[in-house]
Tab-separated table of C-alpha atoms in Angstrom:
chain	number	residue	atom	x	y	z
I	1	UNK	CA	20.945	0.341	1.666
I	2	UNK	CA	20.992	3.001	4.070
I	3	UNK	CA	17.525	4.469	6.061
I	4	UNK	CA	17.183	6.843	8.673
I	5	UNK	CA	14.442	5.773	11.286
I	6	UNK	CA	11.301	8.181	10.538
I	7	UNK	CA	9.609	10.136	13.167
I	8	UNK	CA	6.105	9.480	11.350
I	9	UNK	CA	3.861	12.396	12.653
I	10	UNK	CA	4.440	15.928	10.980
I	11	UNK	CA	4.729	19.038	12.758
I	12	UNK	CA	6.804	20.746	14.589
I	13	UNK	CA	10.254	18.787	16.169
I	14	UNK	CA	9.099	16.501	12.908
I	15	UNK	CA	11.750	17.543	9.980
I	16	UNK	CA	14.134	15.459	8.523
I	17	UNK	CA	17.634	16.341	7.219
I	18	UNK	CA	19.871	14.586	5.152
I	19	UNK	CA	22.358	14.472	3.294
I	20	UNK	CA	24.933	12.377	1.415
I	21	UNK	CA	27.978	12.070	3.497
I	22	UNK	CA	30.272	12.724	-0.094
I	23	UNK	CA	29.074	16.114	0.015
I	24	UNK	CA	29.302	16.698	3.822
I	25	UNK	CA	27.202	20.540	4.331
I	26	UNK	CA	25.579	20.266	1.249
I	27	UNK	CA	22.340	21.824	3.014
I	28	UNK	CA	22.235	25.124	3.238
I	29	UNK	CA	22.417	26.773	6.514
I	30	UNK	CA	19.891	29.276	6.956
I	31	UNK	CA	17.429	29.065	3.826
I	32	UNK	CA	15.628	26.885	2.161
I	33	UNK	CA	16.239	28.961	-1.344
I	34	UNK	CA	19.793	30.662	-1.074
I	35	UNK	CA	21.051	32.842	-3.831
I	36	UNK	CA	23.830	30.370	-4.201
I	37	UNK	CA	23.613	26.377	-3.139
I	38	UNK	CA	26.212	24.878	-1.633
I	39	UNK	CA	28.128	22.639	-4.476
I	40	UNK	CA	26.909	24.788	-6.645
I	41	UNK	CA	23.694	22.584	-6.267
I	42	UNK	CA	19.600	23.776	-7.391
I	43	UNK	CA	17.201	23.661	-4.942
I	44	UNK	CA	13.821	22.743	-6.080
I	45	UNK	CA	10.783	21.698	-3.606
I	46	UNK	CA	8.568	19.121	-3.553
I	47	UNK	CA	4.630	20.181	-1.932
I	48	UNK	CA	2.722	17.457	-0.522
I	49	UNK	CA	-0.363	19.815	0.522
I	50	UNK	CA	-1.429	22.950	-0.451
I	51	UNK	CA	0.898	25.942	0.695
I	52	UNK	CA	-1.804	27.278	2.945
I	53	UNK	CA	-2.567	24.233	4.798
I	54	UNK	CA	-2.208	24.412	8.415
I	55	UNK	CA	1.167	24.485	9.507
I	56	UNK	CA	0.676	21.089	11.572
I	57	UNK	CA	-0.518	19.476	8.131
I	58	UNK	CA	1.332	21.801	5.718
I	59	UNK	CA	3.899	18.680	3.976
I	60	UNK	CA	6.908	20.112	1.653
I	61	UNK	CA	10.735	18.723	1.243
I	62	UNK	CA	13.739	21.090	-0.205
I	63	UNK	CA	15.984	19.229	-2.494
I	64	UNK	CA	19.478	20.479	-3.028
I	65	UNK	CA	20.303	18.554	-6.350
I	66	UNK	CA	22.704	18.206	-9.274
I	67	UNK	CA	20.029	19.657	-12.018
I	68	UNK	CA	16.291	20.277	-11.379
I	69	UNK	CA	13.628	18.242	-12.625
I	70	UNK	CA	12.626	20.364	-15.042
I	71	UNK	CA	15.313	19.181	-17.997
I	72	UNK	CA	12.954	16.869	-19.733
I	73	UNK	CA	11.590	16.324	-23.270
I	74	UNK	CA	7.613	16.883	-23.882
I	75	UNK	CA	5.942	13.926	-22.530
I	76	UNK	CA	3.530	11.673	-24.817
I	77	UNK	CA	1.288	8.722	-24.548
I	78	UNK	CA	2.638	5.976	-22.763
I	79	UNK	CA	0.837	2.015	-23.573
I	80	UNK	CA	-0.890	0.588	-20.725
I	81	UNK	CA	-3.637	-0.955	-21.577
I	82	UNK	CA	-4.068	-2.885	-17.691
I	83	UNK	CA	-3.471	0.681	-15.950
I	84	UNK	CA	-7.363	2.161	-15.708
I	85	UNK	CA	-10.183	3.370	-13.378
I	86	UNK	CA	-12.339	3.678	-16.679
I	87	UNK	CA	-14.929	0.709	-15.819
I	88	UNK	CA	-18.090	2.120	-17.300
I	89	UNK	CA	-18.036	-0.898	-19.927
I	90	UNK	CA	-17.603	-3.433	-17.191
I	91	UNK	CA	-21.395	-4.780	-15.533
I	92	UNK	CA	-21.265	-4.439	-11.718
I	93	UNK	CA	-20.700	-7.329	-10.249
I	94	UNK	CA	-21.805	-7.365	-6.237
I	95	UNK	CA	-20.693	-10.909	-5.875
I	96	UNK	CA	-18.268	-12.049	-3.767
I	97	UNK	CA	-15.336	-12.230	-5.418
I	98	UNK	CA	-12.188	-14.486	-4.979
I	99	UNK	CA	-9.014	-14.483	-6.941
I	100	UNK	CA	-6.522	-17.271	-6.824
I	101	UNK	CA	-3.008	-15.951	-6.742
I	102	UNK	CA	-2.241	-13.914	-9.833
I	103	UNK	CA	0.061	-14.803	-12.502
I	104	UNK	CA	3.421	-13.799	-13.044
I	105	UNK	CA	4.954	-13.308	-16.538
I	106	UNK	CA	6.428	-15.628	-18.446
I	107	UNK	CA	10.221	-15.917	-18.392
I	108	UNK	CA	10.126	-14.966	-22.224
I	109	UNK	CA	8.350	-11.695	-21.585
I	110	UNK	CA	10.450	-9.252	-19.726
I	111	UNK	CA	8.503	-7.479	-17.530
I	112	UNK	CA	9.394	-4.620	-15.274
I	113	UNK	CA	7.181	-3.018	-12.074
I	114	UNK	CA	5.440	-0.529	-14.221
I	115	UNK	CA	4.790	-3.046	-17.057
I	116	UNK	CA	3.626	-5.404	-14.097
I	117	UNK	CA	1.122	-3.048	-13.009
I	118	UNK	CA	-2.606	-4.021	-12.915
I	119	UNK	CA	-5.748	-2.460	-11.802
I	120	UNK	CA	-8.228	-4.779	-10.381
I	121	UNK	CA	-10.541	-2.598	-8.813
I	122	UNK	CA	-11.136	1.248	-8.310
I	123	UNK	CA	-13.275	3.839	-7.029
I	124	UNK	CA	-13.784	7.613	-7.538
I	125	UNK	CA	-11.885	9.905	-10.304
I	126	UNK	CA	-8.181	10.956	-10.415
I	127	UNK	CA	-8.832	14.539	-12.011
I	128	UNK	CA	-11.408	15.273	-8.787
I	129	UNK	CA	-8.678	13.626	-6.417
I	130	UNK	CA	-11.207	11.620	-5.007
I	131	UNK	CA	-10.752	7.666	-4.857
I	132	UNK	CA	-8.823	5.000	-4.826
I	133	UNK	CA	-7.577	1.956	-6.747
I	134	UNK	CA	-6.348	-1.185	-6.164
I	135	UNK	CA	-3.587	-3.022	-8.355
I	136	UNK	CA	-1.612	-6.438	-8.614
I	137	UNK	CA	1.849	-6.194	-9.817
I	138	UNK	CA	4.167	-8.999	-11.288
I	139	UNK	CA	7.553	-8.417	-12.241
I	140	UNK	CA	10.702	-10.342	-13.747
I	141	UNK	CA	12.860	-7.827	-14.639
I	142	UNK	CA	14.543	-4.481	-12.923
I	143	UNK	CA	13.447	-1.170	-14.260
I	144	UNK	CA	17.367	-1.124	-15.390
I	145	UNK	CA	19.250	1.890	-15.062
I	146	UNK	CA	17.709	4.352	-16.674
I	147	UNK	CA	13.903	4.434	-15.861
I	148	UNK	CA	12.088	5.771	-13.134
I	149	UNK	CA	8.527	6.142	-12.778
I	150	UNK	CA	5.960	8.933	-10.475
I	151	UNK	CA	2.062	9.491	-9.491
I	152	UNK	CA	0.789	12.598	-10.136
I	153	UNK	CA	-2.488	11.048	-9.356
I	154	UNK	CA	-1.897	10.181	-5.737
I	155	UNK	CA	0.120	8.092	-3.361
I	156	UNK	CA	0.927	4.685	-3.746
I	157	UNK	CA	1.189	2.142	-0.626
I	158	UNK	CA	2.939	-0.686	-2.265
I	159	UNK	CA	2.625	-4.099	-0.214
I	160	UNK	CA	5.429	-6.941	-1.607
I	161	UNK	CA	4.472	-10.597	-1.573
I	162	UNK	CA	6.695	-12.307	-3.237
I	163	UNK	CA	10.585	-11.224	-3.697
I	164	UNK	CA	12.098	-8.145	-2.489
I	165	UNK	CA	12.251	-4.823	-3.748
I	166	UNK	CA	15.254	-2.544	-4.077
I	167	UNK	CA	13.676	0.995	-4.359
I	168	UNK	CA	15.562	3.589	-5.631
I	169	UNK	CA	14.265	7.095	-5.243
I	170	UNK	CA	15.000	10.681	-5.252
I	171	UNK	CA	15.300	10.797	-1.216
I	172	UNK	CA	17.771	7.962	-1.200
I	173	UNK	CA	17.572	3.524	-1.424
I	174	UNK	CA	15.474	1.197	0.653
I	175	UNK	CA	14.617	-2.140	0.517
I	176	UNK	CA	11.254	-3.464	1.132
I	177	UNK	CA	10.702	-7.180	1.560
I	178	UNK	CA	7.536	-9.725	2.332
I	179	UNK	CA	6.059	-8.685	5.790
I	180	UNK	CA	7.214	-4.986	4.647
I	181	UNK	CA	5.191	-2.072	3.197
I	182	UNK	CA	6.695	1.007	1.939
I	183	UNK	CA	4.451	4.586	0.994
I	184	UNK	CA	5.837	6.554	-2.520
I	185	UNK	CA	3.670	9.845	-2.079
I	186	UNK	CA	2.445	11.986	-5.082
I	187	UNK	CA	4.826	13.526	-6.736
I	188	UNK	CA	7.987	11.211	-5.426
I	189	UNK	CA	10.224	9.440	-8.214
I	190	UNK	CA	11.343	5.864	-8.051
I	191	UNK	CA	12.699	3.000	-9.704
I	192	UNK	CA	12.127	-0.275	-8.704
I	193	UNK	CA	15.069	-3.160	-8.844
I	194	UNK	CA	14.866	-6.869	-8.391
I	195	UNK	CA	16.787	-10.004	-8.134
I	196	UNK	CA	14.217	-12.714	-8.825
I	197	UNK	CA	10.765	-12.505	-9.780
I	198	UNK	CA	8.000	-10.796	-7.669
I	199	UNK	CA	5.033	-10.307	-7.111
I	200	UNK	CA	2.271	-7.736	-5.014
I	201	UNK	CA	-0.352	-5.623	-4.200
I	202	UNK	CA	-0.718	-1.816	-4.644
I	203	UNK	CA	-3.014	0.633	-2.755
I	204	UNK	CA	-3.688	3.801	-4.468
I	205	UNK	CA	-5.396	7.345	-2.891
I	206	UNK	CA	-5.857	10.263	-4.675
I	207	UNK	CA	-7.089	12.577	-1.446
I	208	UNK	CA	-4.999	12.497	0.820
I	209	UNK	CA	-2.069	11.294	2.380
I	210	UNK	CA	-2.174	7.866	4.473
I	211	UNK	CA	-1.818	8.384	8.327
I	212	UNK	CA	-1.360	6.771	11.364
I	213	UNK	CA	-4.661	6.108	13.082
I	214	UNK	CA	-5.812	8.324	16.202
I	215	UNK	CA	-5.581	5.534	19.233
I	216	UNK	CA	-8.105	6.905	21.542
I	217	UNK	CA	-8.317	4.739	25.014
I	218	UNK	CA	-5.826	2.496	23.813
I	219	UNK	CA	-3.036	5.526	24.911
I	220	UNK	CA	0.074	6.709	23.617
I	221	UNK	CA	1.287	2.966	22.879
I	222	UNK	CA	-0.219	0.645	20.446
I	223	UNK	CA	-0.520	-0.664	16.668
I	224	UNK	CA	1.858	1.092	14.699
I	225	UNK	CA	4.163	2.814	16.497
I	226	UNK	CA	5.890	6.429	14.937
I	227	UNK	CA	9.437	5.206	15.940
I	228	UNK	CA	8.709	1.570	13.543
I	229	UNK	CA	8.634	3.804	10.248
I	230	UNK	CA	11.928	4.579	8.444
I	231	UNK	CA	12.928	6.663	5.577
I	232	UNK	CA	15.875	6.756	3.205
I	233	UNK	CA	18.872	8.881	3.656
I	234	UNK	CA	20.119	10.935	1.108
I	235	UNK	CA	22.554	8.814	-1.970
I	236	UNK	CA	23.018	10.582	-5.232
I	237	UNK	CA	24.309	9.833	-8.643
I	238	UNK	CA	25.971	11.845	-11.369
I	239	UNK	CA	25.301	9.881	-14.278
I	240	UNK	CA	24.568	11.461	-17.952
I	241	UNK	CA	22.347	9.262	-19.495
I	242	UNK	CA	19.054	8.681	-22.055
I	243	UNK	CA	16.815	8.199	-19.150
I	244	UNK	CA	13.134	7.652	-19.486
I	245	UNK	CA	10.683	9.341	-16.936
I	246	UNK	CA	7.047	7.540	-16.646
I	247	UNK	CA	4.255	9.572	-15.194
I	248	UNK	CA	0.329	8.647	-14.057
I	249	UNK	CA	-1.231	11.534	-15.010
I	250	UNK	CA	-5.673	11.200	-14.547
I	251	UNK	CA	-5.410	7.691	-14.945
I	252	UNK	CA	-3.593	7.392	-17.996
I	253	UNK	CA	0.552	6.830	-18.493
I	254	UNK	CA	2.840	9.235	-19.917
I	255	UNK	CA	6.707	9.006	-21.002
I	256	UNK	CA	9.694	11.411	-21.775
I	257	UNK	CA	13.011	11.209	-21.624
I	258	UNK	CA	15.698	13.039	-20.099
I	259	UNK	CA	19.363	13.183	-20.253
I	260	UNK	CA	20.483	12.526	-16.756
I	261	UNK	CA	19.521	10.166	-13.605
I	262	UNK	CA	17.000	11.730	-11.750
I	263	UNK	CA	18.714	10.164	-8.602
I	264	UNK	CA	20.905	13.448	-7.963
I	265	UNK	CA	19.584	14.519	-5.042
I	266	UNK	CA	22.461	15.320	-2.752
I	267	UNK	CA	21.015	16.785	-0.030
I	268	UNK	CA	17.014	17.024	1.052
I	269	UNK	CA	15.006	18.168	4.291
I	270	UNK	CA	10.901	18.524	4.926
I	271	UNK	CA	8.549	16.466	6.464
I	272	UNK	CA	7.003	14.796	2.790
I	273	UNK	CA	9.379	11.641	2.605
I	274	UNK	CA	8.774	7.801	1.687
I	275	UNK	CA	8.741	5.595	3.889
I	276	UNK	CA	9.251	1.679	4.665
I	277	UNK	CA	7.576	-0.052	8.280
I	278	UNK	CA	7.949	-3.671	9.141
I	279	UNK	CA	4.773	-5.582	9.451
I	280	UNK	CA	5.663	-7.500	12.370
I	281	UNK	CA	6.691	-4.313	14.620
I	282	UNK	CA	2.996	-4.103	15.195
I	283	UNK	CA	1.396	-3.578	18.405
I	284	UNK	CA	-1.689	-5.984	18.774
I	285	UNK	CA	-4.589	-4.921	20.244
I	286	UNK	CA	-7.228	-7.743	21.366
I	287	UNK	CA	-9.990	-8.851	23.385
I	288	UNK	CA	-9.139	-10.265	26.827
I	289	UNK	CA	-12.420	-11.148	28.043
I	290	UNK	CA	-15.508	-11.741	25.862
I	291	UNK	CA	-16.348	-10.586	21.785
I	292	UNK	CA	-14.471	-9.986	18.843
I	293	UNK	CA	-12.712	-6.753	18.477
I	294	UNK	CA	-14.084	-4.904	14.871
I	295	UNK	CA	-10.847	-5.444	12.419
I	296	UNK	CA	-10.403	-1.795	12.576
I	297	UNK	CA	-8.285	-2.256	15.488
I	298	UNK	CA	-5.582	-3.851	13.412
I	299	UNK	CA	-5.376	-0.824	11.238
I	300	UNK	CA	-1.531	0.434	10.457
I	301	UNK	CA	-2.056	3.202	8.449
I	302	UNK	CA	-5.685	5.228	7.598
I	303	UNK	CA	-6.164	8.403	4.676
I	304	UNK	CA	-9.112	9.928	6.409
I	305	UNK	CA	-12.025	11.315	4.277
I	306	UNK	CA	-13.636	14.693	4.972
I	307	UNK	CA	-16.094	12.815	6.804
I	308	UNK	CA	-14.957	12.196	10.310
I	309	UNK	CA	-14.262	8.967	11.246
I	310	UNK	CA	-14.693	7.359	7.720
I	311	UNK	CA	-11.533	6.496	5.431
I	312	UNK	CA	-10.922	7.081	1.612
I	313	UNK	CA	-8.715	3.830	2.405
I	314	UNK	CA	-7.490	2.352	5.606
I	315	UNK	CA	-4.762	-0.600	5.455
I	316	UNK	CA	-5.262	-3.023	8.177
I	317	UNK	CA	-3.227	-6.711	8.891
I	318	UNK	CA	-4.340	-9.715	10.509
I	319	UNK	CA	-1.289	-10.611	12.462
I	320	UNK	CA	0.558	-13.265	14.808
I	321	UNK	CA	-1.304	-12.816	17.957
I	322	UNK	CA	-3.107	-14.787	21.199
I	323	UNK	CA	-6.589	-15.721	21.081
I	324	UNK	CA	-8.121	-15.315	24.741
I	325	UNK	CA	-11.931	-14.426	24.453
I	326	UNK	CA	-14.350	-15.937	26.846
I	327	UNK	CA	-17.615	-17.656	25.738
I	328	UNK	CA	-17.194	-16.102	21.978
I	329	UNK	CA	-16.925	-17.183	18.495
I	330	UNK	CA	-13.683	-16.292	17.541
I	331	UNK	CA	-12.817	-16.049	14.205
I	332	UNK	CA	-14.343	-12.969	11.761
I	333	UNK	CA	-18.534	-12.738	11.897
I	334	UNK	CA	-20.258	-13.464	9.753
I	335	UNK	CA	-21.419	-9.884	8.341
I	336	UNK	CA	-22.578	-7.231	5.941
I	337	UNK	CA	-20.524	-3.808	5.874
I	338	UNK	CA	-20.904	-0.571	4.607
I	339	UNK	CA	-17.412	-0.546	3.338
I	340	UNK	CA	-15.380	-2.327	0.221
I	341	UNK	CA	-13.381	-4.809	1.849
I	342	UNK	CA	-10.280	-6.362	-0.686
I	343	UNK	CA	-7.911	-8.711	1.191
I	344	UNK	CA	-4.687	-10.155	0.437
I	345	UNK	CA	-2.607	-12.468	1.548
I	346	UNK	CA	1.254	-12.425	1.403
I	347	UNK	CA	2.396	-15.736	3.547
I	348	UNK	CA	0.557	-18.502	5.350
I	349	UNK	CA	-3.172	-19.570	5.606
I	350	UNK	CA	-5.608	-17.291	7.066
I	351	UNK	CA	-7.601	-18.966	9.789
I	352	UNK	CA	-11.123	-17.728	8.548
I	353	UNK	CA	-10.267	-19.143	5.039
I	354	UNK	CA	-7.790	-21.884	5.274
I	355	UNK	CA	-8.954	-23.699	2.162
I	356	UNK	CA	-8.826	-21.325	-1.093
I	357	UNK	CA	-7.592	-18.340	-0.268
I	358	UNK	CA	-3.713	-18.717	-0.951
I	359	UNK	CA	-0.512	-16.120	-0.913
I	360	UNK	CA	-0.778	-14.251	-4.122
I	361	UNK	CA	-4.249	-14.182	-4.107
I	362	UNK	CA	-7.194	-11.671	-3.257
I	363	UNK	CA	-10.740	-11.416	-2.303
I	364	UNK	CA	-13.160	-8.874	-2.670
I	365	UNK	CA	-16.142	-7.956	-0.463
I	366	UNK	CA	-18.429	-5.392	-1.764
I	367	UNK	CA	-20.752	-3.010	0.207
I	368	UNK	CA	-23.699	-4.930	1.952
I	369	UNK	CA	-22.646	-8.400	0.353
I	370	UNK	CA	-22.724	-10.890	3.684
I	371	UNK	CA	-19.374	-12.654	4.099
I	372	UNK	CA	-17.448	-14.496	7.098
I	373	UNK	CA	-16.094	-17.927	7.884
I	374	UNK	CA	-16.568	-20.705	5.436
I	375	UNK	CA	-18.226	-24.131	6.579
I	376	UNK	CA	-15.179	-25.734	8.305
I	377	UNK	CA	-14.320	-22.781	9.852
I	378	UNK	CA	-17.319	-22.195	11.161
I	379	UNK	CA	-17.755	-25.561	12.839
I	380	UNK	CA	-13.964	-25.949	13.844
I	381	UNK	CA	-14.659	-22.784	16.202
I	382	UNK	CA	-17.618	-23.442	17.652
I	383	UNK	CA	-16.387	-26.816	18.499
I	384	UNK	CA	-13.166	-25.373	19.690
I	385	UNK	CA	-11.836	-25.554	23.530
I	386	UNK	CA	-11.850	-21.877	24.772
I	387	UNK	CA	-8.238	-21.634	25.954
I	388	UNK	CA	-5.948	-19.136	25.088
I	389	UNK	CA	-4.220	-20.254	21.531
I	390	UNK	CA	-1.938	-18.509	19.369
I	391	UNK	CA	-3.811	-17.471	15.680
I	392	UNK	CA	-2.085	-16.593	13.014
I	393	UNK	CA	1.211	-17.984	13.611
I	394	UNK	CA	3.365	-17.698	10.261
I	395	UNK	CA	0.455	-15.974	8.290
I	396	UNK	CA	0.199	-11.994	7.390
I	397	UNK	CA	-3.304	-11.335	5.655
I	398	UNK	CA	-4.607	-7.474	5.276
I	399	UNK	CA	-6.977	-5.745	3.922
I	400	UNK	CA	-7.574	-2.734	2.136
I	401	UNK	CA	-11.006	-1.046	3.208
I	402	UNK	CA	-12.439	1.783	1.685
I	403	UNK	CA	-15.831	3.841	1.989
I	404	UNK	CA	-16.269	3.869	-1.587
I	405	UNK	CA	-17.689	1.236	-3.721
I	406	UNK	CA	-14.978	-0.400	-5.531
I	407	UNK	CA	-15.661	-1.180	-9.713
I	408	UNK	CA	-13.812	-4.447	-10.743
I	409	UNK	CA	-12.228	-3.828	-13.926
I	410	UNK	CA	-11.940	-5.907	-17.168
I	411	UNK	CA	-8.875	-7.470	-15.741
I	412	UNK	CA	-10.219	-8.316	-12.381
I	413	UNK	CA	-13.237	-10.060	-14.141
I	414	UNK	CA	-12.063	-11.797	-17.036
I	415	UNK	CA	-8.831	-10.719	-17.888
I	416	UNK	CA	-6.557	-12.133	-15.263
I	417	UNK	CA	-8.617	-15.851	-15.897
I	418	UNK	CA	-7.715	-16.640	-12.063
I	419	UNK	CA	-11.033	-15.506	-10.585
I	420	UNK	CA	-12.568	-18.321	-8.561
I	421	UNK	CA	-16.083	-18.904	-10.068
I	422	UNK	CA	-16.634	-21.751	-7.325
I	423	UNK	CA	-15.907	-19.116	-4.148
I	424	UNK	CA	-19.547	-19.402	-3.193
I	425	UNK	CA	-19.281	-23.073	-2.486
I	426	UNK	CA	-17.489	-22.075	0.543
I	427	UNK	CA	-20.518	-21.498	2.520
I	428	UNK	CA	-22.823	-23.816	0.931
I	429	UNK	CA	-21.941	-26.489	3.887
I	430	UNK	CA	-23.526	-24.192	6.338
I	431	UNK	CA	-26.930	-25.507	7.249
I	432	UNK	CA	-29.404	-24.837	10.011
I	433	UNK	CA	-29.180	-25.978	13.870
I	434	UNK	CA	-32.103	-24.478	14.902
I	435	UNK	CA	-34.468	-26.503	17.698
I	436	UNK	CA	-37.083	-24.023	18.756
I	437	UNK	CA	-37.430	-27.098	21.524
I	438	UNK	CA	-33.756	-27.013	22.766
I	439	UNK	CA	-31.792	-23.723	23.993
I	440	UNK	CA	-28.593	-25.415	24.294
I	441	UNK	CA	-27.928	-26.577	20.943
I	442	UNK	CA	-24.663	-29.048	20.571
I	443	UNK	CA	-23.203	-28.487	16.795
């Protein structure tokens, strides 16, 4: 499938043209809305941010297309019972929480990416657009040919673990494999394609818009890099068909139907576009000398709150990288944060957790509950030989943080019946080494 690489940052030398080479000067010239398209096409835009928003924020894309959006039936009620941020019947749980990896269906039970979708945790209120949620999804079947699916809530930072994804949407195709995220902002229509069964994790903000982290002293080069990030080019259809249209409206699902692909986009330019980046194009950042570097250094992509310096959400990945610190416990601290941390894992065995924390699966680690190594962890490194090793090598763990405090839902406690009630045992191994007679203490 074609992509374009994406010049991440907005603003001015920023915007994005495309169109499908069928229909070569299918963008118009010198307006966005001319009296008469080109093709005889509609143009219909797409806002990301308000209208008045600075102009070095302001987000909008022009879409020259077949027939505009607007040529749908009334939508209705759409059943999903495992799509909800309502958790006020659910008891707070401030444990920490371990999932082993979540199920997929059941060969019998056809089951397509929105079908798939489940909300294990969440945070904040759709209709306020402020929050977050975090979801699991499990697929075995394509959303076919004639369904496509949008979030009016917010934007959706899908991360695959197992099995690729062929994502059709109205920009143009991508695929997004393990090791690969992709961003569908609010608004943006999709359909999501496979060719064997799949499985991942879902990062939903209703504020804002995820951005690339500010780098400070680290310079102009580092983590993710703008040039790493690339959109779709434009690919249209002409197809008249029954085709259903699913939309996330506060929280809840709604359907209508249509009688034409919404795919007919011929021709589009703005600066509000999905987008797919390779995990392993990252930039590490480390410690060369002494100390462990806060995990916030490995973050790819941030959507800032109003409060400076504190996220809605930040994404951040534990890569492939060299361990060189002097004289310092390496691996995570142990610690109690301020922030929700839920970690996933898509490949490998994470060094801090090499025992129960498998591909597939999750953790969760609420505000102030104390977390870090387990036992053998904890012993293997401060035992270890202080040379400079590789860490990592063949894994790719993340983690979503968030400043808010994250609600497990029905499915995330029960529901899903793959929630480790043993996790705690982890640390129970840990015991004291304290001689008030002996500095130097030999473990």
């Amino acid at each position: 499938m074609t992509t374009a690489k994406l010049q991440y940052q907005s603003g001015f030398g920023n915007y994005f043209r495309s169109e499908d080479s069928r229909c070569p000067g299918a963008l118009p010239e010198k307006q966005n809305n001319p009296q008469v398209c080109p093709y005889g096409l509609y143009a219909e835009q797409l806002s990301g941010t308000a209208f008045t928003a600075p102009r070095e924020h302001n987000q909008r894309t022009w879409f020259y297309r077949i027939r505009p959006s607007v040529i749908h039936k009334p939508f209705k009620p759409y059943t999903h019972k495992y799509v909800t941020y309502d958790v006020k019947d659910v008891p707070p749980n401030p444990n920490q929480l371990r999932w082993m990896p979540f199920p997929l269906p059941a060969k019998s039970d056809k089951t397509d990416f929105v079908d798939g979708l489940r909300t294990v945790c969440c945070a904040g209120d759709p209709k306020s657009r402020n929050g977050c949620a975090v979801y699991i999804y499990t697929c075995n079947t394509s959303m076919s040919e004639n369904r496509a699916f949008y979030n009016s809530d917010g934007d959706l930072l899908i991360v695959p673990q197992l099995g690729s994804l062929e994502v059709f949407t109205e920009f143009g195709r991508m695929t997004v494999s393990p090791n690969e995220i992709c961003v569908i902002q609010q608004g943006m229509r999709f359909s999501v394609n496979i060719k064997e069964e799949s499985r991942g994790y879902v990062l939903e903000v209703y504020d804002n818009h995820f951005i690339l982290p500010n780098l400070g002293p680290i310079g102009a080069n580092g983590l993710a890099n703008p040039q790493d990030f690339w959109a779709p080019t434009a690919w249209y259809e002409e197809r008249e068909i029954e085709f259903e249209i699913i939309n996330k409206f506060q929280g809840a699902l709604f359907t209508a139907t249509q009688k034409y692909s919404p795919f007919d986009v011929v021709a589009w330019h703005g600066n509000y576009v999905p987008y797919r980046y390779d995990l392993s194009n990252f930039v590490v950042i480390n410690t060369v000398s002494v100390d462990h570097c806060d995990p916030s250094i490995f973050t790819v992509l941030t959507c800032p709150s109003q409060k400076p310096g504190t996220a809605i959400a930040d994404f951040v990945i534990f890569p492939p990288r060299w361990g060189v610190a002097e004289h310092t416990f390496r691996p995570p601290y142990y610690h109690r944060n301020c922030m929700s941390e839920f970690m996933g894992l898509i490949h490998g065995n994470y060094e801090a957790k090499e025992g129960g924390f498998l591909p597939g699966g999750a953790s969760l680690h609420s505000m102030g509950t104390p977390h870090g190594p387990d036992g053998p962890a904890f012993e293997k490194a401060s035992r270890a030989d202080l040379k400079p090793e590789r860490v990592a090598d063949g894994t790719m763990a993340f983690m979503f943080e968030s400043s808010l405090s994250l609600a497990v839902t029905a499915y995330g406690n029960k529901e899903c019946k793959v929630l480790d009630e043993k996790y705690y045992e982890c640390w129970q191994s840990l015991k004291s080494y304290f001689n008030p007679n002996k500095r130097e203490v030999n473990i």
